Short mmCIF file of C-alpha atoms in Angstrom, two decimals:
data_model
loop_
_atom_site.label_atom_id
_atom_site.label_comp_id
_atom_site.label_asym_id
_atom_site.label_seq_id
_atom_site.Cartn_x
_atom_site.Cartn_y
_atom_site.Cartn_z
CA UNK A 1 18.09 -12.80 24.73
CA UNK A 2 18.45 -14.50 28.14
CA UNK A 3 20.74 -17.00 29.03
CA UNK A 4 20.10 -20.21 27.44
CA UNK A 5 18.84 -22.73 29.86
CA UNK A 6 19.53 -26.13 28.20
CA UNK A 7 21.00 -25.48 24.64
CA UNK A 8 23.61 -23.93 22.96
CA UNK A 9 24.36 -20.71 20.91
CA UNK A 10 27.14 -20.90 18.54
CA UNK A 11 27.76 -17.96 15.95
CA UNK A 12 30.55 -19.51 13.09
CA UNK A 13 31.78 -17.26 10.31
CA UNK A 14 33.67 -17.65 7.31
CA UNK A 15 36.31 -15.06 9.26
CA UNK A 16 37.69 -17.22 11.43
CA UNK A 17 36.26 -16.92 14.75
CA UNK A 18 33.50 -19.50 16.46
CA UNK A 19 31.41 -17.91 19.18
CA UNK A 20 29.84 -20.53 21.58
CA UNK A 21 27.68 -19.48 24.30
CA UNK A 22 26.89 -22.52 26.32
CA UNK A 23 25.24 -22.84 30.29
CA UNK A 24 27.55 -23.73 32.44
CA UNK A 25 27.11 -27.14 34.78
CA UNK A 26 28.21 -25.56 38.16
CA UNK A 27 25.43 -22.93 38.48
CA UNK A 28 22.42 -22.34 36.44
CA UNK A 29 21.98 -19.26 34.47
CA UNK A 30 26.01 -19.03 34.09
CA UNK A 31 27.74 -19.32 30.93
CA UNK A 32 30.42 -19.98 29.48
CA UNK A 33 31.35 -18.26 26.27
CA UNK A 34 33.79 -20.13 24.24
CA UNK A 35 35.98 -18.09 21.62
CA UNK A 36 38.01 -20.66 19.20
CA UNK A 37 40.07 -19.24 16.21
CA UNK A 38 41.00 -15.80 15.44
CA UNK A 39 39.48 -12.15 17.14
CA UNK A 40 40.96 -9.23 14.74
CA UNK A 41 39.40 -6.52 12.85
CA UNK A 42 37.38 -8.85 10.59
CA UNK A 43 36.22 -11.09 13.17
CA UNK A 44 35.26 -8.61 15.82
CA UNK A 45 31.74 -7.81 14.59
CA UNK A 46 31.20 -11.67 15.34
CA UNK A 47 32.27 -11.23 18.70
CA UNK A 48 29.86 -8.28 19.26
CA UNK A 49 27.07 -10.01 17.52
CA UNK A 50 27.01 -13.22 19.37
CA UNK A 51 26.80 -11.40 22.76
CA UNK A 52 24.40 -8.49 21.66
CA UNK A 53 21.20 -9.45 23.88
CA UNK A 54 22.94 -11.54 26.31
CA UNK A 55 20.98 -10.73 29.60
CA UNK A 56 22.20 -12.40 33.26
CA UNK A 57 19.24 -13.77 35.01
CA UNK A 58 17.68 -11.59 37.44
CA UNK A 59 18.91 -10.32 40.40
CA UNK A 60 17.30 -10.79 43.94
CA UNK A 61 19.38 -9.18 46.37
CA UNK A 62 20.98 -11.50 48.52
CA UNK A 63 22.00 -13.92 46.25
CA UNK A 64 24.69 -14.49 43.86
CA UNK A 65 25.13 -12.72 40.37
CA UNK A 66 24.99 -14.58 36.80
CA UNK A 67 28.79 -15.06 36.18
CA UNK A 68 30.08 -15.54 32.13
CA UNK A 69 33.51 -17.37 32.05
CA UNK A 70 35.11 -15.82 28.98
CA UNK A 71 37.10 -19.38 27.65
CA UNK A 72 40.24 -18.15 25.43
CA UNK A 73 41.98 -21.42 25.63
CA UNK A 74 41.68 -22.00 21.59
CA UNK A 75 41.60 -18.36 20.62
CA UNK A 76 44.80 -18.36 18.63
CA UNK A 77 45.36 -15.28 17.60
CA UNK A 78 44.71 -11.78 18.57
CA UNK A 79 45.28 -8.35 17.79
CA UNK A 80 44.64 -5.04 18.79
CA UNK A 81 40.99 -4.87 17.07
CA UNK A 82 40.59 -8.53 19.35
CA UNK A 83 41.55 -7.03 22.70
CA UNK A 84 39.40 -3.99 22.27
CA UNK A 85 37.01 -6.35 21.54
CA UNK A 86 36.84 -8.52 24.64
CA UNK A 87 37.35 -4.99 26.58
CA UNK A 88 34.77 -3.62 24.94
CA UNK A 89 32.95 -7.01 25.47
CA UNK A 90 34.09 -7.35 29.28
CA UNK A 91 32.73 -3.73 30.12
CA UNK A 92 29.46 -4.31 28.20
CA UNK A 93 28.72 -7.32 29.61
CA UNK A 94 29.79 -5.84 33.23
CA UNK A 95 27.35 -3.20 33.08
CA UNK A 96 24.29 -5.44 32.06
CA UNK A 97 24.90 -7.04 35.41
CA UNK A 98 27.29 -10.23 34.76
CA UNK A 99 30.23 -11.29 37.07
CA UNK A 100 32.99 -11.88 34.35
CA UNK A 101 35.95 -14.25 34.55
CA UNK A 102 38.02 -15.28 32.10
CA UNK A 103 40.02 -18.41 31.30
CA UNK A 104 43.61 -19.62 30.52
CA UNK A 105 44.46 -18.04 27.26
CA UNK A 106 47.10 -19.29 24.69
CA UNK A 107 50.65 -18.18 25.28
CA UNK A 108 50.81 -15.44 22.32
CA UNK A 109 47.11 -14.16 23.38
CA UNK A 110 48.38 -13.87 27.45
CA UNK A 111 51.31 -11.78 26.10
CA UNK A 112 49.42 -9.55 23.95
CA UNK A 113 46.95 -9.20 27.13
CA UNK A 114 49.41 -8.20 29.19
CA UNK A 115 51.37 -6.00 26.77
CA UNK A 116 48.04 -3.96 26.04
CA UNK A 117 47.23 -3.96 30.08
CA UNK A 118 50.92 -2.67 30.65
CA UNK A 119 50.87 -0.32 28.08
CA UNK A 120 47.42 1.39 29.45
CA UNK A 121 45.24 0.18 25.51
CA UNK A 122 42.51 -1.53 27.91
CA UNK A 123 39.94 0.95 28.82
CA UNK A 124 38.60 0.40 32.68
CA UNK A 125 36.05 2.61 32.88
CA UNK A 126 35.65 1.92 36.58
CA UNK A 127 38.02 0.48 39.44
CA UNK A 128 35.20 -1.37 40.63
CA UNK A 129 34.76 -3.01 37.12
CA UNK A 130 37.90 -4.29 36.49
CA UNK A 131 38.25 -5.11 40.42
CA UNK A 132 35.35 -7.70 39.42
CA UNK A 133 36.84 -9.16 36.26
CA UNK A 134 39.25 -11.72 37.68
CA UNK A 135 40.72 -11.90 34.29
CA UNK A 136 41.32 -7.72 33.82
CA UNK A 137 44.41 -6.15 33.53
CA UNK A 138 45.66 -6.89 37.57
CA UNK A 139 45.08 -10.49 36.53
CA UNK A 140 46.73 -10.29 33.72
CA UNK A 141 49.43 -8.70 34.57
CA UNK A 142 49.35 -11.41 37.24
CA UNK A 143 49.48 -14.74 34.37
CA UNK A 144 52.19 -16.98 34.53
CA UNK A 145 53.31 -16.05 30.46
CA UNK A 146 56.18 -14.24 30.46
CA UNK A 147 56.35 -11.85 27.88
CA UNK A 148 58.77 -12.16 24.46
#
């Protein structure tokens, strides 16, 4: 799949998670990927699902990259399964070609973040590729959440 051009995608379970892959209005052939509910062991398949396919628009040198915001503002809960998950996620969709951000995450979600980035659980399988996710593990570490 490409990214959508007008429409959305949203991928609901019985789980607990909503997907929602949506363009974004500040540059065409961005998107924004929305994540409400839970991301744990049941739910991650979803995750993986909805974003199997997702291809940035094509590159012409010169020019800027497709960029995917990764919105965890109403993901309220996470666990270990969830943040290999959006790692997993992050590094897939870096190596298709994406610029990734993410978004302001809930308070208990931020902490977990930065526990798992502090604790070395987030795989960065290149400097360069967490360098380019604004919301990777210096960012995180970074967030104004201070941890329990």
């Amino acid at each position: 799949m490409t990214a959508p051009s007008s429409t959305h995608r949203a991928v609901a379970t019985v789980v607990g998670i909503a997907v929602t892959i949506e363009p974004t209005i500040e540059h065409a052939g961005d998107l924004r990927i929305h994540l409400t509910g839970e991301l744990d062991a049941w739910s991650e398949p979803t995750l993986t699902h909805a974003l199997a396919g997702v291809r940035p628009p094509a590159y012409v040198p010169g020019q800027r990259r497709g960029h995917i915001v990764l919105d965890l503002h109403e993901l309220n809960f996470l666990d270990i399964h969830g943040v290999s998950a959006l790692d997993e996620s992050r590094s897939a969709l870096l190596a298709a070609g994406w610029v990734v951000t993410a978004g302001p995450a809930q308070q208990q979600v931020c902490w977990l973040l930065r526990y798992a980035a502090r604790a070395g659980w987030l795989t960065m399988a290149a400097a360069a590729a967490a360098a380019a996710f604004v919301g990777g593990v210096a960012a995180i570490r970074a967030q104004p959440c201070p941890l329990p």
